[in-house]
Structure formats: structure tokens, C-alpha cells
């Protein structure tokens, strides 16, 4: 079975500071990994995905994530936080199309950006 | 084009009532997923359709939950005899099945239906 662990349910950063959100996964097969963002009362929006190509993945809004197989991690970073980054972020794993593409999500990390 | 839409956006039900939640996927999307997101938690998979066929319903928490997609487009998630623990946001997602792409097809999520059971 797959699982995703996000360390820290809440993260507070100052505007302009580094954003680092941690995600560790377990999977019996090479995984597909994702980061989604959720703004209040909205659905999930895909930030970026890892599908076994480059291990450093760049996404929208200046976010990027690095797949580290040896550490079973897929941490999300952004060099300089903006007020608009305040939202909840979810890491997710999938076994891909062969397994129906269903996603297994972590518990989420809520980001607060201080001026 | 329009994204995934869900209705109603908010639903309040008394315990024991039946509810029906609707999902309109993106036109042409073959796959449709339902997820349940309890307060303060990540979404959890409920069920998956490819066209009208329900290929995976392993996440449905009880036999009170039933989903259908009779014409391979709009889907309805029905919850019978609602209980307080059913209170959650129910998310619908749809995706293409593009076999020329890497072995994963992106899911596009709707805004969700927030169900509150009193």
C-alpha cells in the first residue's frame, strides 16, 4: 500500500523567506509524485508532478521539488514566499495509469505568510 | 473550456436523510474520481469510473455510499441515511486517458461539495 507523510501541519514563513514543505512517501513500485495547492473554498490545483523524468521538477508560481529515491522524499521549495502563497499544500502519490491513477494524499500543510 | 463543476456547493442534511451530490466533468474526460476530504485532513479516494464503468470502489466507506455514471459523463454520489461522520468536502476530479503520454494522466479537480450532517 502507498502512503504519504507530510511533516508539519502548519508552517509560518515571512514574506520573502524560503518556503520548505516536507513530504515522504512509501510505495511498492516506482511512484508518480505530486504537489497540489488548495485555496479556501476551492478545489485542488496541481503545482507540479514527478513522472520519472528529471528528478528536479519545476512547477507553477516559482515552486520546485526534488525527487530523492534514497530518502523516499519529494520536498517542495520556493526561494521567496509571497503573500499569495498562503494556502494548504498536499503531497500525493500514484501508481499511475495501470492502477487507475488514483491518488493517495498526505494530511496537508497549511502555510501562513507573515508580512 | 469549463472546468469540473460540482453541485450543490454546500449541503446541510439532518442525520438519516439521503443526499445526492453531482459532478460534471470536463467534456471528453473519460476518467472520473470521487474523493472525501474530512476537516483538517487530506482527500481520500472513494471510487473511480472509466466511462460508465465503475472500475474501483474500494474507498467507499460503507454500503450507504453509492456512485453512478450511467452515460459516462455526469456522475452522482449518493449517501443514504447520512451520519455525522459523513460530514466532509466531497471532491470530484476528471482526466483524459491519453496513452501517448507518460503513464499518468493529470486529474482536474472541482471545487467540492461541503456536506454538513446535523
XYZ file of C-alpha atoms in Angstrom:
233
model
C 0.000 0.000 0.000
C 1.097 3.528 -0.650
C 1.290 6.255 1.940
C 2.380 9.875 2.186
C 3.619 11.723 5.247
C 3.820 15.480 5.383
C 5.887 16.756 8.276
C 4.286 19.745 9.923
C 0.600 20.501 9.604
C 1.308 24.248 9.812
C 4.243 26.306 8.570
C 4.718 30.022 9.116
C 7.145 31.965 6.941
C 7.961 35.613 6.465
C 7.327 37.222 3.110
C 10.487 36.852 1.037
C 11.794 33.901 3.045
C 12.349 30.347 1.841
C 9.358 28.036 1.823
C 10.152 24.365 2.535
C 7.396 21.771 2.814
C 8.410 18.204 3.547
C 6.927 15.069 2.030
C 7.987 11.459 2.441
C 6.295 8.589 0.681
C 6.202 4.838 0.655
C 5.357 2.880 -2.454
C 5.871 -0.674 -3.613
C 6.508 0.471 -7.177
C 8.238 3.498 -8.697
C 5.805 6.236 -7.871
C 4.366 9.257 -9.528
C 4.501 12.177 -7.094
C 2.555 15.408 -6.984
C 2.123 18.610 -5.075
C -1.279 20.284 -5.050
C -2.335 23.626 -3.592
C -5.780 24.351 -2.191
C -7.056 27.853 -1.584
C -10.077 28.349 0.702
C -13.318 27.031 -0.764
C -11.594 25.943 -3.940
C -10.574 22.637 -5.436
C -7.070 21.304 -5.723
C -4.697 22.833 -8.249
C -1.667 20.932 -9.484
C 1.615 22.697 -8.680
C 3.998 20.139 -10.145
C 4.487 16.443 -10.754
C 7.269 13.880 -10.941
C 6.752 11.154 -13.553
C 10.213 9.511 -13.675
C 11.913 12.083 -15.875
C 14.124 14.753 -14.297
C 14.419 14.451 -10.525
C 14.231 18.236 -10.062
C 10.804 19.335 -11.097
C 9.768 22.931 -11.652
C 6.159 23.933 -11.240
C 3.935 26.941 -11.332
C 4.283 30.051 -9.178
C 8.019 29.558 -8.663
C 7.747 26.255 -6.789
C 10.018 23.296 -7.366
C 10.511 19.868 -5.836
C 13.269 17.286 -5.888
C 12.667 13.549 -6.010
C 15.184 11.687 -3.839
C 14.673 7.967 -4.131
C 17.255 7.121 -1.455
C 15.387 9.276 1.053
C 11.890 8.492 -0.300
C 11.280 12.234 -0.255
C 9.725 14.842 -2.506
C 10.098 18.126 -0.650
C 8.603 21.317 -2.066
C 10.502 24.601 -2.042
C 10.137 28.184 -3.133
C 13.043 30.603 -2.672
C 10.973 33.645 -1.747
C 7.493 33.479 -0.228
C 4.751 35.774 -1.430
C 1.581 36.655 0.439
C -0.399 34.863 -2.255
C 1.317 31.586 -1.294
C -0.815 31.365 1.841
C -2.830 28.183 1.271
C -2.871 24.490 2.091
C -0.473 22.208 0.262
C -0.895 18.491 -0.313
C 1.649 15.941 -1.414
C 0.247 12.910 -3.245
C 1.443 9.639 -4.754
C 0.047 7.452 -7.503
C 0.977 4.151 -9.081
C -0.057 5.543 -12.427
C -2.469 4.551 -15.126
C -2.020 0.844 -14.588
C -3.549 1.245 -11.143
C -6.305 3.580 -12.222
C -4.380 6.775 -11.496
C -5.957 7.176 -8.075
C -4.122 9.500 -5.742
C -3.102 8.916 -2.144
C -2.696 12.216 -0.308
C -0.795 13.337 2.736
C -2.508 15.193 5.536
C -1.623 18.617 4.191
C 0.476 21.552 5.370
C -1.120 24.929 5.892
C 1.207 27.811 5.014
C 0.886 31.183 6.676
C 2.880 34.064 5.207
C 3.701 36.938 7.523
C 4.304 40.403 6.126
C -13.435 25.446 -21.691
C -15.203 24.992 -18.406
C -13.568 23.050 -15.633
C -15.073 20.406 -13.398
C -18.234 21.638 -11.722
C -19.993 20.261 -8.676
C -23.395 20.921 -7.189
C -24.571 21.816 -4.724
C -21.563 23.624 -3.303
C -22.976 23.320 0.218
C -25.423 20.820 1.608
C -26.821 20.561 5.111
C -28.628 17.348 5.951
C -30.266 16.006 9.048
C -28.935 12.692 10.263
C -30.734 9.910 8.480
C -31.512 11.861 5.318
C -30.343 10.751 1.879
C -28.237 13.136 -0.193
C -27.106 13.238 -3.819
C -24.032 15.114 -4.957
C -23.466 15.873 -8.626
C -20.262 16.140 -10.645
C -19.973 17.487 -14.196
C -16.535 16.537 -15.534
C -14.608 18.318 -18.239
C -16.116 17.450 -21.605
C -14.367 14.482 -23.156
C -12.712 13.290 -19.957
C -13.035 9.553 -19.723
C -11.966 9.048 -16.119
C -13.834 10.384 -13.100
C -12.851 10.167 -9.448
C -14.551 10.928 -6.142
C -12.580 11.821 -3.029
C -13.684 12.595 0.531
C -11.865 15.303 2.484
C -12.625 15.450 6.194
C -11.892 18.672 8.057
C -8.174 19.183 8.513
C -7.205 16.129 6.503
C -6.084 15.271 3.023
C -8.518 13.917 0.443
C -9.147 10.170 0.476
C -10.064 8.142 -2.574
C -13.619 6.845 -2.759
C -14.259 5.499 -6.239
C -13.228 5.668 -9.902
C -15.057 5.408 -13.230
C -13.777 4.912 -16.722
C -16.658 5.980 -18.933
C -19.727 4.410 -17.332
C -17.844 1.527 -15.759
C -17.041 1.748 -12.065
C -13.618 0.135 -12.021
C -12.672 0.736 -8.400
C -14.928 1.337 -5.424
C -12.514 0.193 -2.783
C -12.601 3.520 -0.938
C -16.331 3.711 -0.318
C -16.611 3.619 3.486
C -19.868 1.701 3.734
C -22.748 0.340 1.704
C -24.566 3.607 2.389
C -22.343 5.180 -0.263
C -23.227 4.634 -3.892
C -21.896 6.275 -7.051
C -23.047 6.102 -10.625
C -22.168 7.500 -14.021
C -24.796 5.971 -16.294
C -23.920 7.743 -19.548
C -20.211 8.119 -18.993
C -20.397 11.847 -18.318
C -22.163 13.303 -15.262
C -21.700 11.369 -12.048
C -23.735 11.303 -8.858
C -22.511 10.282 -5.432
C -25.378 9.226 -3.202
C -25.192 8.803 0.532
C -28.086 7.068 2.230
C -29.079 7.522 5.852
C -26.401 10.149 6.441
C -24.413 10.081 9.679
C -22.430 12.844 11.353
C -19.169 11.179 10.368
C -20.150 11.703 6.713
C -19.603 15.454 7.160
C -16.787 16.355 4.786
C -15.970 18.005 1.483
C -16.580 15.674 -1.433
C -14.251 16.345 -4.342
C -14.710 15.191 -7.892
C -11.878 15.012 -10.425
C -11.713 14.059 -14.083
C -8.945 13.190 -16.502
C -8.289 12.117 -20.053
C -6.856 8.732 -20.815
C -4.029 9.697 -23.119
C -1.982 6.610 -23.852
C 0.573 8.631 -25.779
C 1.502 10.479 -22.597
C 3.640 9.205 -19.729
C 1.784 6.594 -17.747
C -0.138 9.091 -15.721
C -2.944 11.437 -16.717
C -3.462 14.612 -14.709
C -6.618 14.894 -12.652
C -8.522 18.180 -12.685
C -10.486 18.871 -9.524
C -13.805 20.551 -8.979
C -14.461 22.972 -6.097
C -16.124 20.304 -3.985
C -19.397 19.945 -2.143
C -19.261 20.644 1.584
C -21.676 18.289 3.339
C -22.673 19.001 6.917
C -24.765 16.396 8.716
C -26.530 17.656 11.833
